[in-house]
Amino acid sequence: MPGTKRSAPAAPPPPSAKRTRTTPDGRIYRIKNHLVYIKTPTMMAMDYNNNNNNIDPSIQNNGAALAPQACSSCRKQKRKCDKQVPSCGLCIRIGRPCDYTEDSRGNGAAPSPEEFTALRQEVAELKNLLASNGHGNGSNGSNGSHSTDSSPPNFMSLSSSSRSQHQLGQHLPTGGYPAGSSTFPSLYFLDSNAFEYERFQIPQPFIRVPPGALSSLGNSQDLRQMIENYFATIHTHFPIISKIRLYQHLSNPLHEPGADLALLFLAMQLSSTVPPEGMPAQTQLYLDVKSCYTYLESQNGFSIQSIQALLLISLYEVGHAIYPAAYLTIGHAGRLGQAMGLHARSGVPVMLPRPTTWTEQEERRRVWWGVIILDRFVNIGHRGKPFASADPGLDTHLPTDDASWDKGVMLVAAPLSLSASQTIRAAPFARTCQASHLLGKVIRHLNDPSMDPEYKFEEAQQLNRTFRALAAVLPEEAADNRGSEEHQPTLCTSMAICYSALLTLYDNYSCTERAMPGGPEAQLLMQEVSINGLREFSETVVHLARRVRAFVEVEGAGRLSPLVIDSFYQAAANYAWYVRESSDVECAGRLAELKEVLALVDGRWRVAGEYLRCVMDLWERFEFSGAMG
């Protein structure tokens, strides 16, 4: 109280002695130095538990005996422990093991000779175990706090003859995953305000690598070759893994690979390899990767490597038309990224530890952009469904220069946000992000039936102008980077996404039967723009297909993104319609060109073959039926 002299060791005054007010909903806010601090009932209960130091222990625990000392976790973190048995309240709230074992050497006494001999024997046994498992035991991070010794059946060490006869359900039957001892703090989802108020941390579990997981990748040289092949192919158009951070991790002799890193290596191998000809794309490696991810998730092994692996699995499924798995896996990646807090720079609970370097922060940004790219792309042909991820804000930063990030070099330049002018030069992957963001706007526009008609046509014209501006810039940048081979695949990806979005928009407004009777004048204007735009950008796609064909014939299709192929299909479908309507010879020639490119790309991504069969069995059948009629 003001004017009252207090001694130094006096306890803090009770809440009633401070300047507080109570809101109608029972919350208390405290006025201090003209700042208002609001406490929810949950936080008030925590403060009560933390401040009842003067209560008699027998009364505090309803007369039950308490532990003679704080638990080991509370002692390490220097937190107040209520000493309840068998687990204290703090450990129960965050879901961690509670251990009251007293350290016999707390007084600094040296270990006895017998203890030292036993310790040396345990170390020797551990070395033998690691050697027999091929360094299969590891952690998910250097800050692991507890372990799980359970592992799934050895589904990656089967012989080649027996593996061909096993299916996923036979490798890991329903309920076959062992129940691990790792626990996740449910408070993170039940009450994130309380979780953040207490500054809890999500422990990184110690998860053993599934037996044979790393050995399936071969020896260290085979692993290096696989990684180099991945960075020379998939990474050129989908750069979501930091090359320098991965190599630094591999060169660190003190860090054993965990199950999440093993999963990432398997996903990298999966996405960069071509399924055997004549065999389904659901290869044994694909089934093993999916099973490994399910096991890792069952052990609460959530890390940046796990969502990176999930995105690479999604890319493989999209590229080989494995549906509905592709649609569902991308949705899973969106949910996981939101749970981790990757979708926002601040203001949301996060699972992952705070990034320690700029390269790591950029890697997380690219991972979330990878979610947005695939989430938008998979909804091009599957319309009327909501996205698994929200649209990024205009202040969201785009990825930085790809080559500099791979080297870990921070450029002296202001970050480029999503609201920046499209005329400002951006990195190739940033262009893919811009195109995917605008693609999402087109899909949302077409999926909204409640929009006012007049505003709908005005918005369609605005989307048309915005996309045309971006589509005009990309070929110029590609021409400037013609000598830089590593930029060409990514720039082709952004151009193809632009063309897919424009053709999708034009297809919706070009049909006279879909026109609204008595609609506004903007409807006729948009219809005219769409009819001309279909012909213009279908021809533009043909030029892109010729460029891709020339690149593939020289360099191979390893660096070609599967996201390019949809634009080829849409243009081919348009030309098939032109041939059916007018029997135009030039259109027939361009249709034949696009079919040849789809057949060529089918050797790398089987979704091209699916599109080709759709053109031949559907659109050309329409042409045949029209000719017969």
XYZ file of N, CA, C and O in Angstrom, residues 164-282:
476
model
N 8.985 -57.775 -53.428
C 8.040 -57.642 -54.526
C 6.729 -58.344 -54.238
O 5.730 -58.084 -54.897
N 6.718 -59.269 -53.262
C 5.514 -60.006 -52.944
C 4.770 -59.418 -51.756
O 3.722 -59.919 -51.394
N 5.306 -58.357 -51.137
C 4.688 -57.759 -49.959
C 3.970 -56.493 -50.357
O 4.414 -55.746 -51.206
N 2.886 -56.246 -49.718
C 2.148 -54.999 -49.880
C 2.277 -54.204 -48.595
O 2.770 -54.687 -47.575
N 1.785 -52.958 -48.639
C 1.925 -52.081 -47.488
C 1.251 -52.667 -46.263
O 1.784 -52.652 -45.166
N 0.056 -53.236 -46.441
C -0.651 -53.781 -45.292
C 0.052 -54.984 -44.694
O -0.109 -55.284 -43.520
N 0.839 -55.719 -45.527
C 1.556 -56.861 -44.997
C 2.814 -56.433 -44.278
O 3.261 -57.094 -43.352
N 3.419 -55.338 -44.700
C 4.595 -54.827 -43.985
C 4.186 -54.343 -42.605
O 4.789 -54.672 -41.598
N 3.147 -53.508 -42.569
C 2.730 -52.875 -41.325
C 1.225 -53.051 -41.195
O 0.455 -52.214 -41.671
N 0.764 -54.118 -40.576
C -0.671 -54.344 -40.470
C -1.313 -53.299 -39.582
O -0.657 -52.586 -38.846
N -2.630 -53.234 -39.678
C -3.371 -52.255 -38.879
C -3.087 -52.482 -37.401
O -3.216 -53.586 -36.884
N -2.708 -51.432 -36.728
C -2.358 -51.544 -35.330
C -0.988 -52.118 -35.090
O -0.628 -52.414 -33.967
N -0.206 -52.305 -36.155
C 1.098 -52.915 -36.010
C 2.166 -51.991 -35.496
O 3.245 -52.423 -35.160
N 1.913 -50.678 -35.459
C 2.913 -49.750 -34.953
C 2.966 -49.847 -33.447
O 1.941 -49.805 -32.772
N 4.139 -49.981 -32.886
C 4.237 -50.053 -31.427
C 3.911 -48.724 -30.798
O 4.157 -47.671 -31.367
N 3.334 -48.794 -29.638
C 2.988 -47.566 -28.907
C 4.241 -47.006 -28.271
O 4.814 -47.583 -27.363
N 4.684 -45.871 -28.757
C 5.900 -45.259 -28.246
C 5.666 -44.567 -26.929
O 4.546 -44.281 -26.518
N 6.756 -44.266 -26.238
C 6.660 -43.610 -24.939
C 6.691 -42.101 -25.039
O 6.560 -41.427 -24.038
N 6.906 -41.560 -26.254
C 6.966 -40.108 -26.381
C 5.562 -39.535 -26.276
O 4.611 -40.066 -26.840
N 5.431 -38.472 -25.558
C 4.144 -37.820 -25.360
C 4.235 -36.386 -25.844
O 5.293 -35.770 -25.805
N 3.114 -35.892 -26.299
C 3.048 -34.531 -26.798
C 2.237 -33.706 -25.805
O 1.193 -34.159 -25.323
N 2.675 -32.484 -25.488
C 1.913 -31.651 -24.541
C 0.584 -31.222 -25.138
O 0.529 -30.350 -26.005
N -0.479 -31.851 -24.690
C -1.802 -31.538 -25.237
C -2.218 -30.105 -24.959
O -3.084 -29.560 -25.649
N -1.599 -29.459 -23.966
C -1.938 -28.074 -23.661
C -1.653 -27.150 -24.843
O -2.269 -26.090 -24.972
N -0.749 -27.559 -25.728
C -0.415 -26.754 -26.908
C -1.651 -26.516 -27.765
O -1.810 -25.443 -28.354
N -2.538 -27.525 -27.824
C -3.762 -27.391 -28.604
C -4.962 -27.045 -27.729
O -5.884 -26.375 -28.201
N -4.983 -27.507 -26.491
C -6.139 -27.254 -25.633
C -6.213 -25.809 -25.173
O -7.307 -25.234 -25.086
N -5.089 -25.210 -24.864
C -5.066 -23.816 -24.400
C -3.700 -23.235 -24.735
O -2.787 -23.232 -23.912
N -3.562 -22.748 -25.951
C -2.262 -22.233 -26.392
C -1.870 -20.971 -25.635
O -0.682 -20.682 -25.474
N -2.860 -20.195 -25.137
C -2.514 -19.005 -24.347
C -1.781 -19.399 -23.070
O -0.776 -18.795 -22.704
N -2.307 -20.416 -22.397
C -1.641 -20.882 -21.179
C -0.286 -21.498 -21.494
O 0.678 -21.333 -20.740
N -0.199 -22.197 -22.614
C 1.072 -22.802 -23.021
C 2.139 -21.733 -23.221
O 3.276 -21.868 -22.755
N 1.791 -20.649 -23.907
C 2.753 -19.575 -24.154
C 3.009 -18.753 -22.897
O 4.113 -18.251 -22.707
N 1.986 -18.601 -22.056
C 2.157 -17.821 -20.832
C 3.202 -18.442 -19.917
O 4.003 -17.745 -19.297
N 3.208 -19.773 -19.861
C 4.189 -20.472 -19.032
C 5.510 -20.704 -19.757
O 6.418 -21.289 -19.191
N 5.585 -20.266 -21.028
C 6.815 -20.410 -21.827
C 7.280 -21.858 -21.895
O 8.460 -22.176 -21.758
N 6.312 -22.740 -22.116
C 6.658 -24.146 -22.253
C 7.353 -24.381 -23.586
O 7.178 -23.639 -24.552
N 8.121 -25.440 -23.655
C 8.791 -25.870 -24.872
C 8.307 -27.281 -25.226
O 8.063 -28.103 -24.337
N 8.140 -27.538 -26.514
C 7.760 -28.880 -26.952
C 9.029 -29.713 -27.064
O 9.920 -29.396 -27.858
N 9.153 -30.756 -26.264
C 10.390 -31.560 -26.322
C 10.496 -32.309 -27.637
O 9.501 -32.752 -28.216
N 11.723 -32.427 -28.128
C 11.998 -33.182 -29.344
C 12.273 -34.634 -28.952
O 13.255 -34.919 -28.279
N 11.397 -35.567 -29.319
C 11.580 -36.961 -28.881
C 12.782 -37.617 -29.544
O 13.165 -37.263 -30.666
N 13.353 -38.551 -28.846
C 14.459 -39.365 -29.372
C 13.844 -40.578 -30.066
O 13.367 -41.503 -29.412
N 13.802 -40.570 -31.373
C 13.144 -41.629 -32.126
C 14.191 -42.456 -32.850
O 15.002 -41.910 -33.606
N 14.161 -43.717 -32.629
C 15.112 -44.605 -33.284
C 14.782 -44.717 -34.763
O 13.620 -44.744 -35.170
N 15.804 -44.784 -35.578
C 15.619 -44.963 -37.004
C 15.087 -46.370 -37.258
O 15.589 -47.333 -36.676
N 14.046 -46.523 -38.076
C 13.550 -47.874 -38.373
C 14.668 -48.755 -38.918
O 15.506 -48.303 -39.703
N 14.717 -49.999 -38.512
C 15.799 -50.891 -38.958
C 15.880 -50.945 -40.474
O 14.885 -51.147 -41.163
N 17.081 -50.776 -40.991
C 17.301 -50.876 -42.416
C 16.976 -49.631 -43.202
O 17.120 -49.627 -44.424
N 16.520 -48.555 -42.536
C 16.104 -47.363 -43.267
C 17.271 -46.733 -43.999
O 17.176 -46.411 -45.184
N 18.381 -46.542 -43.304
C 19.536 -45.926 -43.942
C 20.281 -46.902 -44.837
O 20.859 -46.497 -45.851
N 20.275 -48.180 -44.479
C 20.977 -49.145 -45.314
C 20.300 -49.296 -46.674
O 20.954 -49.661 -47.656
N 18.987 -49.004 -46.760
C 18.309 -49.088 -48.054
C 18.798 -48.021 -49.015
O 18.586 -48.132 -50.227
N 19.450 -46.979 -48.483
C 20.020 -45.932 -49.329
C 21.430 -46.264 -49.786
O 22.030 -45.486 -50.530
N 21.951 -47.397 -49.344
C 23.298 -47.788 -49.733
C 24.337 -47.257 -48.768
O 24.039 -46.812 -47.658
N 25.581 -47.279 -49.207
C 26.665 -46.783 -48.367
C 26.735 -45.265 -48.441
O 25.909 -44.605 -49.079
N 27.735 -44.699 -47.794
C 27.835 -43.241 -47.721
C 28.021 -42.619 -49.101
O 27.484 -41.543 -49.381
N 28.751 -43.310 -49.977
C 28.932 -42.760 -51.318
C 27.633 -42.782 -52.117
O 27.322 -41.844 -52.855
N 26.862 -43.855 -51.974
C 25.556 -43.922 -52.642
C 24.638 -42.822 -52.135
O 23.884 -42.220 -52.909
N 24.713 -42.563 -50.833
C 23.880 -41.511 -50.264
C 24.276 -40.154 -50.820
O 23.414 -39.328 -51.166
N 25.570 -39.916 -50.935
C 26.043 -38.648 -51.505
C 25.584 -38.484 -52.948
O 25.157 -37.407 -53.362
N 25.678 -39.560 -53.734
C 25.250 -39.477 -55.128
C 23.756 -39.209 -55.228
O 23.311 -38.450 -56.098
N 22.982 -39.840 -54.343
C 21.547 -39.595 -54.347
C 21.246 -38.138 -54.038
O 20.395 -37.498 -54.696
N 21.935 -37.573 -53.039
C 21.708 -36.178 -52.658
C 22.111 -35.242 -53.788
O 21.390 -34.277 -54.105
N 23.243 -35.515 -54.425
C 23.675 -34.671 -55.545
C 22.691 -34.751 -56.704
O 22.403 -33.738 -57.352
N 22.161 -35.943 -56.957
C 21.170 -36.087 -58.023
C 19.898 -35.318 -57.697
O 19.288 -34.684 -58.578
N 19.499 -35.345 -56.423
C 18.306 -34.598 -56.024
C 18.506 -33.104 -56.241
O 17.632 -32.429 -56.808
N 19.633 -32.575 -55.795
C 19.869 -31.137 -55.935
C 20.071 -30.731 -57.403
O 19.870 -29.568 -57.752
N 20.442 -31.669 -58.257
C 20.603 -31.359 -59.675
C 19.299 -31.482 -60.445
O 19.230 -31.053 -61.601
N 18.256 -32.045 -59.828
C 16.989 -32.252 -60.537
C 15.839 -31.549 -59.820
O 15.450 -30.439 -60.195
N 15.297 -32.157 -58.791
C 14.101 -31.627 -58.113
C 14.372 -30.251 -57.516
O 13.530 -29.337 -57.595
N 15.535 -30.069 -56.954
C 15.850 -28.819 -56.264
C 15.871 -27.628 -57.221
O 15.664 -26.495 -56.786
N 16.074 -27.845 -58.507
C 16.145 -26.730 -59.445
C 14.798 -26.044 -59.630
O 14.760 -24.844 -59.922
N 13.706 -26.775 -59.459
C 12.384 -26.168 -59.622
C 11.543 -26.185 -58.361
O 10.478 -25.555 -58.321
N 11.996 -26.892 -57.305
C 11.255 -26.943 -56.042
C 12.247 -26.855 -54.885
O 12.397 -27.784 -54.098
N 12.933 -25.714 -54.734
C 14.011 -25.592 -53.732
C 13.479 -25.298 -52.334
O 13.362 -24.158 -51.913
N 13.176 -26.350 -51.582
C 12.659 -26.196 -50.223
C 13.620 -26.746 -49.177
O 13.349 -26.621 -47.977
N 14.726 -27.353 -49.596
C 15.709 -27.914 -48.668
C 17.003 -27.128 -48.811
O 17.514 -26.952 -49.925
N 17.541 -26.667 -47.692
C 18.784 -25.903 -47.714
C 19.956 -26.840 -47.995
O 20.211 -27.776 -47.231
N 20.635 -26.582 -49.087
C 21.761 -27.431 -49.474
C 22.899 -27.317 -48.461
O 23.449 -28.327 -48.014
N 23.229 -26.094 -48.058
C 24.365 -25.916 -47.158
C 24.065 -26.472 -45.774
O 24.925 -27.072 -45.126
N 22.820 -26.317 -45.289
C 22.485 -26.841 -43.970
C 22.494 -28.365 -43.974
O 22.916 -28.993 -42.994
N 22.046 -28.968 -45.065
C 22.041 -30.420 -45.127
C 23.469 -30.963 -45.169
O 23.796 -31.934 -44.464
N 24.334 -30.361 -45.959
C 25.718 -30.825 -46.018
C 26.451 -30.573 -44.693
O 27.299 -31.376 -44.275
N 26.159 -29.461 -44.030
C 26.753 -29.227 -42.713
C 26.305 -30.288 -41.719
O 27.082 -30.741 -40.878
N 25.048 -30.684 -41.819
C 24.533 -31.710 -40.922
C 25.222 -33.053 -41.188
O 25.580 -33.769 -40.250
N 25.422 -33.377 -42.465
C 26.058 -34.653 -42.790
C 27.530 -34.686 -42.389
O 28.059 -35.744 -42.048
N 28.188 -33.541 -42.448
C 29.616 -33.500 -42.124
C 29.885 -33.395 -40.635
O 31.043 -33.414 -40.224
N 28.856 -33.283 -39.822
C 29.032 -33.179 -38.378
C 29.126 -34.580 -37.784
O 28.138 -35.311 -37.748
N 30.301 -34.994 -37.301
C 30.440 -36.369 -36.794
C 29.758 -36.589 -35.454
O 29.596 -37.731 -35.034
N 29.332 -35.526 -34.781
C 28.734 -35.654 -33.458
C 27.221 -35.808 -33.518
O 26.589 -35.952 -32.486
N 26.642 -35.754 -34.695
C 25.192 -35.802 -34.816
C 24.784 -37.041 -35.590
O 25.097 -37.177 -36.761
N 24.095 -37.958 -34.919
C 23.595 -39.151 -35.570
C 22.279 -38.829 -36.274
O 21.475 -38.048 -35.772
N 22.031 -39.418 -37.439
C 20.770 -39.157 -38.136
C 19.589 -39.733 -37.379
O 19.637 -40.861 -36.890
N 18.537 -38.939 -37.271
C 17.321 -39.404 -36.628
C 16.349 -39.958 -37.650
O 16.600 -39.984 -38.853
N 15.201 -40.407 -37.155
C 14.207 -40.994 -38.042
C 13.672 -39.971 -39.028
O 13.332 -40.313 -40.165
N 13.595 -38.688 -38.608
C 13.079 -37.673 -39.521
C 14.053 -37.419 -40.673
O 13.638 -37.212 -41.821
N 15.349 -37.450 -40.396
C 16.333 -37.262 -41.462
C 16.358 -38.472 -42.393
O 16.508 -38.327 -43.614
N 16.201 -39.661 -41.830
C 16.122 -40.856 -42.679
C 14.908 -40.781 -43.593
O 14.986 -41.138 -44.779
N 13.789 -40.308 -43.054
C 12.591 -40.141 -43.871
C 12.822 -39.127 -44.989
O 12.407 -39.340 -46.136
N 13.506 -38.033 -44.683
C 13.779 -37.016 -45.697
C 14.652 -37.585 -46.812
O 14.405 -37.327 -48.005
N 15.668 -38.361 -46.461
C 16.524 -38.965 -47.485
C 15.716 -39.898 -48.389
O 15.886 -39.901 -49.613
N 14.828 -40.677 -47.784
C 14.005 -41.583 -48.584
C 13.074 -40.807 -49.515
O 12.869 -41.194 -50.670
N 12.502 -39.705 -49.010
C 11.616 -38.890 -49.847
C 12.397 -38.207 -50.974
O 11.882 -38.055 -52.090
N 13.617 -37.780 -50.691
C 14.456 -37.199 -51.741
C 14.757 -38.230 -52.823
O 14.725 -37.932 -54.028
N 15.066 -39.462 -52.401
C 15.324 -40.516 -53.372
C 14.075 -40.830 -54.183
O 14.144 -41.033 -55.406
N 12.917 -40.852 -53.513
C 11.662 -41.158 -54.205
C 11.344 -40.119 -55.275
O 11.017 -40.472 -56.418
N 11.450 -38.839 -54.919
C 11.044 -37.783 -55.851
C 11.993 -37.640 -57.032
O 11.591 -37.147 -58.092
N 13.242 -38.074 -56.876
C 14.231 -37.877 -57.941
C 14.462 -39.111 -58.792
O 15.330 -39.101 -59.662
N 13.706 -40.181 -58.552
C 13.858 -41.389 -59.347
C 12.617 -41.611 -60.215
O 11.537 -41.110 -59.908
N 12.791 -42.365 -61.280
C 11.701 -42.663 -62.210
C 11.228 -44.090 -61.959
O 12.051 -45.004 -61.857
N 9.920 -44.314 -61.822
C 9.436 -45.681 -61.619
C 9.820 -46.570 -62.799
O 9.899 -46.113 -63.939
N 10.056 -47.844 -62.560
C 10.410 -48.755 -63.659
C 9.296 -48.802 -64.709
O 8.107 -48.755 -64.381
N 9.695 -48.889 -65.948
C 8.723 -48.901 -67.038
C 7.850 -50.152 -66.960
O 8.333 -51.258 -66.730
N 6.571 -49.952 -67.129
C 5.631 -51.059 -67.062
C 5.166 -51.401 -65.666
O 4.285 -52.263 -65.508
N 5.714 -50.742 -64.656
C 5.321 -50.976 -63.269
C 4.523 -49.786 -62.763
O 4.721 -48.658 -63.224
N 3.617 -49.995 -61.817
C 2.862 -48.861 -61.272
C 3.767 -47.910 -60.506
O 4.841 -48.288 -60.019
N 3.321 -46.659 -60.407
C 4.122 -45.657 -59.703
C 4.160 -45.914 -58.206
O 5.032 -45.370 -57.516
N 3.244 -46.711 -57.691
C 3.259 -47.064 -56.257
C 4.292 -48.161 -56.031
O 3.967 -49.310 -55.726
